[in-house]
Coordinates of C-alpha atoms and ligand atoms in Angstrom, one line a residue:
M627 CA -128.6 70.6 -288.2
V628 CA -131.8 70.5 -286.1
T629 CA -130.4 68.1 -283.5
V630 CA -127.4 70.3 -282.8
K631 CA -129.6 73.4 -282.5
I632 CA -132.0 71.7 -280.0
V633 CA -129.0 70.6 -277.9
K634 CA -127.6 74.1 -277.9
D635 CA -130.9 75.6 -277.0
L636 CA -131.3 73.2 -274.1
L637 CA -127.8 74.0 -272.7
A638 CA -128.4 77.7 -273.2
A639 CA -131.7 77.5 -271.3
N640 CA -130.0 75.5 -268.5
A641 CA -127.2 78.0 -268.2
E642 CA -129.7 80.9 -267.9
I643 CA -131.5 79.2 -265.0
A644 CA -128.2 78.1 -263.4
L645 CA -127.2 81.8 -263.3
K646 CA -130.5 82.7 -261.6
N647 CA -130.0 79.9 -259.0
R648 CA -126.4 81.1 -258.4
E649 CA -127.6 84.7 -257.8
L650 CA -130.2 83.5 -255.3
F651 CA -127.6 81.4 -253.5
K652 CA -125.4 84.4 -253.3
T653 CA -128.1 86.6 -251.9
K654 CA -129.0 84.0 -249.3
H655 CA -125.3 83.3 -248.4
I656 CA -125.7 79.6 -249.0
L657 CA -122.8 77.3 -250.0
V658 CA -124.1 74.9 -252.6
I659 CA -122.4 71.6 -253.4
N660 CA -123.4 69.4 -256.3
L661 CA -122.6 65.8 -255.2
M662 CA -122.1 63.4 -258.1
S663 CA -121.2 59.7 -258.2
S664 CA -121.9 56.3 -259.7
P665 CA -124.9 54.5 -258.2
G666 CA -124.1 53.3 -254.7
S667 CA -120.8 55.0 -254.2
G668 CA -121.9 56.4 -250.9
N669 CA -123.4 59.9 -251.6
T670 CA -126.2 59.5 -249.1
S671 CA -123.9 57.9 -246.6
L672 CA -121.5 60.8 -246.9
L673 CA -124.4 63.2 -246.4
E674 CA -125.6 61.3 -243.3
A675 CA -122.1 61.3 -241.8
T676 CA -121.6 65.1 -242.6
V677 CA -125.0 66.0 -241.0
K678 CA -124.2 63.9 -237.9
A679 CA -120.7 65.6 -237.6
I680 CA -121.5 69.3 -238.2
G681 CA -125.3 69.5 -238.4
N682 CA -125.5 71.1 -234.9
Q683 CA -123.1 73.9 -236.0
Y684 CA -124.2 74.5 -239.6
R685 CA -127.7 74.3 -241.0
I686 CA -127.7 71.7 -243.8
G687 CA -130.4 71.2 -246.5
V688 CA -130.5 68.6 -249.3
I689 CA -132.1 68.3 -252.7
E690 CA -132.2 64.6 -253.5
G691 CA -132.2 63.6 -257.1
D692 CA -133.3 60.1 -258.1
I693 CA -134.9 58.6 -261.1
E694 CA -137.6 57.1 -258.9
G695 CA -138.5 56.8 -255.2
I696 CA -138.1 58.7 -252.0
A697 CA -135.7 56.3 -250.1
D698 CA -132.8 58.8 -249.9
A699 CA -135.0 61.7 -248.8
E700 CA -136.5 59.4 -246.1
R701 CA -133.0 58.5 -244.8
L702 CA -132.0 62.2 -244.5
E703 CA -135.3 63.3 -243.0
K704 CA -134.5 61.1 -240.0
L705 CA -131.8 63.6 -239.2
H706 CA -134.3 66.4 -239.0
I707 CA -133.0 68.5 -241.8
P708 CA -134.9 70.1 -244.7
V709 CA -134.9 67.7 -247.7
V710 CA -136.7 67.8 -251.0
Q711 CA -136.8 64.8 -253.3
L712 CA -136.8 65.3 -257.1
N713 CA -137.7 62.3 -259.3
T714 CA -136.3 62.7 -262.8
K715 CA -138.5 59.9 -264.2
G716 CA -135.8 58.5 -266.4
A717 CA -133.5 61.5 -266.9
C718 CA -129.9 60.6 -265.9
H719 CA -129.0 63.9 -264.2
I720 CA -130.4 66.9 -262.3
D721 CA -130.4 70.2 -264.2
A722 CA -130.8 73.9 -263.2
P723 CA -134.6 74.1 -263.8
M724 CA -135.1 71.0 -261.6
V725 CA -133.1 72.6 -258.8
E726 CA -135.0 75.9 -259.3
R727 CA -138.3 73.9 -258.7
G728 CA -136.8 72.1 -255.7
L729 CA -135.8 75.4 -254.1
E730 CA -139.4 76.5 -253.8
E731 CA -139.9 73.7 -251.2
L732 CA -136.9 74.6 -249.1
P733 CA -136.5 77.2 -246.2
L734 CA -133.6 79.0 -247.8
D735 CA -133.3 81.6 -245.0
D736 CA -132.5 78.7 -242.6
I737 CA -129.8 76.9 -244.7
D738 CA -126.0 77.4 -244.6
I739 CA -125.0 74.5 -246.8
L740 CA -127.2 73.0 -249.5
F741 CA -126.2 69.7 -251.1
I742 CA -127.7 68.5 -254.4
E743 CA -127.4 64.7 -254.5
N744 CA -127.3 64.2 -258.2
V745 CA -128.6 61.0 -259.9
G746 CA -126.2 58.1 -259.7
N747 CA -124.3 58.3 -263.0
L748 CA -120.7 58.9 -263.9
V749 CA -121.4 60.7 -267.1
C750 CA -124.3 63.1 -267.6
P751 CA -124.4 65.1 -264.3
A752 CA -121.0 66.6 -265.1
E753 CA -122.4 68.3 -268.2
F754 CA -125.0 70.4 -266.3
D755 CA -124.4 73.5 -264.3
C756 CA -127.1 73.8 -261.6
G757 CA -125.9 77.0 -260.1
E758 CA -123.7 75.3 -257.5
D759 CA -120.5 76.7 -256.1
Y760 CA -118.6 73.4 -256.5
K761 CA -119.1 70.0 -258.1
V762 CA -117.8 67.2 -255.8
L763 CA -117.4 63.6 -256.9
V764 CA -117.9 60.7 -254.5
F765 CA -115.9 57.8 -255.9
S766 CA -115.7 54.4 -254.3
V767 CA -112.7 52.2 -254.4
T768 CA -115.0 49.3 -255.5
E769 CA -115.5 51.0 -258.9
G770 CA -112.0 50.1 -260.1
D771 CA -108.9 52.3 -260.4
D772 CA -109.3 52.5 -264.2
K773 CA -112.5 54.5 -264.1
P774 CA -110.9 58.0 -263.9
L775 CA -109.4 57.3 -267.3
K776 CA -112.7 56.0 -268.8
Y777 CA -115.0 58.7 -267.5
P778 CA -112.6 61.7 -267.5
L779 CA -115.2 64.6 -267.8
M780 CA -116.6 63.8 -264.3
F781 CA -113.1 64.1 -262.8
H782 CA -112.3 67.2 -264.9
E783 CA -115.4 69.1 -263.8
S784 CA -115.1 68.3 -260.1
T785 CA -113.3 70.6 -257.7
A786 CA -113.0 67.9 -255.1
M787 CA -113.3 64.1 -255.0
V788 CA -114.1 62.0 -251.9
I789 CA -112.8 58.5 -252.3
N790 CA -115.1 56.4 -250.2
K791 CA -115.2 52.8 -249.0
T792 CA -111.4 52.7 -248.2
D793 CA -112.2 50.1 -245.6
L794 CA -112.7 47.6 -248.5
L795 CA -109.3 48.2 -250.0
P796 CA -107.8 45.0 -248.5
Y797 CA -110.3 42.9 -250.4
L798 CA -109.9 44.6 -253.8
D799 CA -107.4 44.7 -256.7
S800 CA -108.0 48.5 -256.8
S801 CA -105.1 50.7 -255.8
L802 CA -105.7 54.0 -254.0
E803 CA -102.5 55.4 -255.6
T804 CA -103.6 54.4 -259.1
I805 CA -107.1 56.0 -258.5
K806 CA -105.5 59.2 -257.4
R807 CA -102.9 59.2 -260.2
N808 CA -105.5 58.6 -262.9
S809 CA -107.8 61.2 -261.5
L810 CA -105.2 63.9 -261.4
K811 CA -104.5 63.2 -265.1
S812 CA -107.9 64.6 -265.9
N813 CA -107.7 67.3 -263.3
P814 CA -104.3 68.2 -261.8
K815 CA -106.0 70.6 -259.3
L816 CA -108.5 68.0 -258.0
K817 CA -108.6 68.1 -254.2
I818 CA -108.8 64.6 -252.9
F819 CA -110.1 63.1 -249.6
E820 CA -109.9 59.5 -248.7
V821 CA -112.6 58.3 -246.3
S822 CA -114.8 55.5 -245.2
T823 CA -118.3 56.6 -244.2
K824 CA -118.9 53.1 -242.8
N825 CA -116.5 53.7 -239.9
N826 CA -116.2 57.5 -240.1
Y827 CA -112.6 57.1 -241.1
N828 CA -110.8 60.4 -242.0
L829 CA -113.9 62.6 -242.4
D830 CA -112.2 65.6 -240.7
S831 CA -110.4 66.9 -243.8
W832 CA -113.6 66.8 -245.8
L833 CA -115.5 68.6 -243.1
R834 CA -112.7 71.2 -242.7
W835 CA -112.8 71.8 -246.5
L836 CA -116.5 72.3 -246.5
I837 CA -116.4 74.8 -243.6
T838 CA -113.5 76.7 -245.3
K839 CA -115.6 77.0 -248.5
L840 CA -118.6 78.3 -246.5
T841 CA -116.4 80.9 -244.7
D842 CA -114.9 81.9 -248.1
K843 CA -118.3 82.4 -249.6
R844 CA -119.6 84.4 -246.8
G845 CA -116.4 86.6 -247.0
R846 CA -117.1 87.2 -250.7
V847 CA -120.7 88.4 -250.3
Ligands
GTP11 N1 -118.0 49.1 -246.9 C1 -118.5 50.3 -247.0 N2 -119.8 50.4 -247.5 C2 -120.2 51.7 -247.6 C3 -119.5 52.8 -247.4 N3 -120.3 53.9 -247.7 C4 -121.4 53.4 -248.1 N4 -121.4 52.1 -248.1 C5 -122.5 51.2 -248.5 O1 -122.7 51.4 -249.9 C6 -124.1 51.2 -250.2 C7 -124.6 52.4 -251.0 O2 -124.5 53.6 -250.1 P1 -125.4 54.9 -250.4 O3 -125.0 55.9 -249.4 O4 -126.9 54.5 -250.5 O5 -124.9 55.3 -251.8 P2 -125.5 56.4 -252.9 O6 -124.3 56.8 -253.7 O7 -126.2 57.4 -252.1 O8 -126.5 55.4 -253.7 P3 -127.6 55.9 -254.8 O9 -128.1 57.3 -254.3 O10 -128.6 54.9 -254.7 O11 -126.9 56.0 -256.1 C8 -124.8 51.0 -248.9 O12 -125.1 49.6 -248.7 C9 -123.9 51.6 -247.9 O13 -124.0 51.0 -246.6 C10 -118.2 52.7 -246.9 O14 -117.4 53.6 -246.6 N5 -117.7 51.4 -246.8
MG12 MG1 -128.1 58.1 -252.5

């Protein structure tokens, strides 16, 4: 079938470039995190909080993925870090060739941790390897505690999940315990952090995990 062949070719081409990206990241000793989420879950807010907390100790760079616009890149540029904005012009995810193009605009020798903020979408980004070390899901409590059961691939593919907006729990029917239980059904090994980027609640364990992963990676190269 023609359609199946085209899809297979597309994924094979993506995998080839992802491998190339991964080799480059290894050579440059950069930890790469592919941040995925629904629109508005707090990806950029988490990046802002992370840069403010550890940006003076670790050099952080960001590839921003959005369908249109430069708003998120502008938010992060205010923190004086290298940022490149990719516009997918309709595509629902960032793929490896897009990341490869973005890398040309970044000072890779001056970056310890590179974040790829994927397009806000709870489905497609999970299907594409960009060459990252880890996929991390930012999930907000406002999305509802049934979502892990309805969008299982995203939870399955992620190594870690940051549950954000916990400050809003008193106003919602969502239960933190149910979010966690349902997420672990798709991925029993999922590492879970509960935070609020609004009031910087509980960011420490997320930051410690990041630093540990950077140290691990440097130990491996
Ligand atoms: N109450 C509350 N609001 C938050 C929190 N984190 C982010 N927000 C708000 O949620 C909205 C979306 O935050 P962003 O950081 O732009 O989310 P995003 O995932 O980057 O959004 P897109 O990139 O546009 O998909 C903003 O109005 C934030 O102020 C939080 O922990 N608590
Ligand atoms: Mg954003």
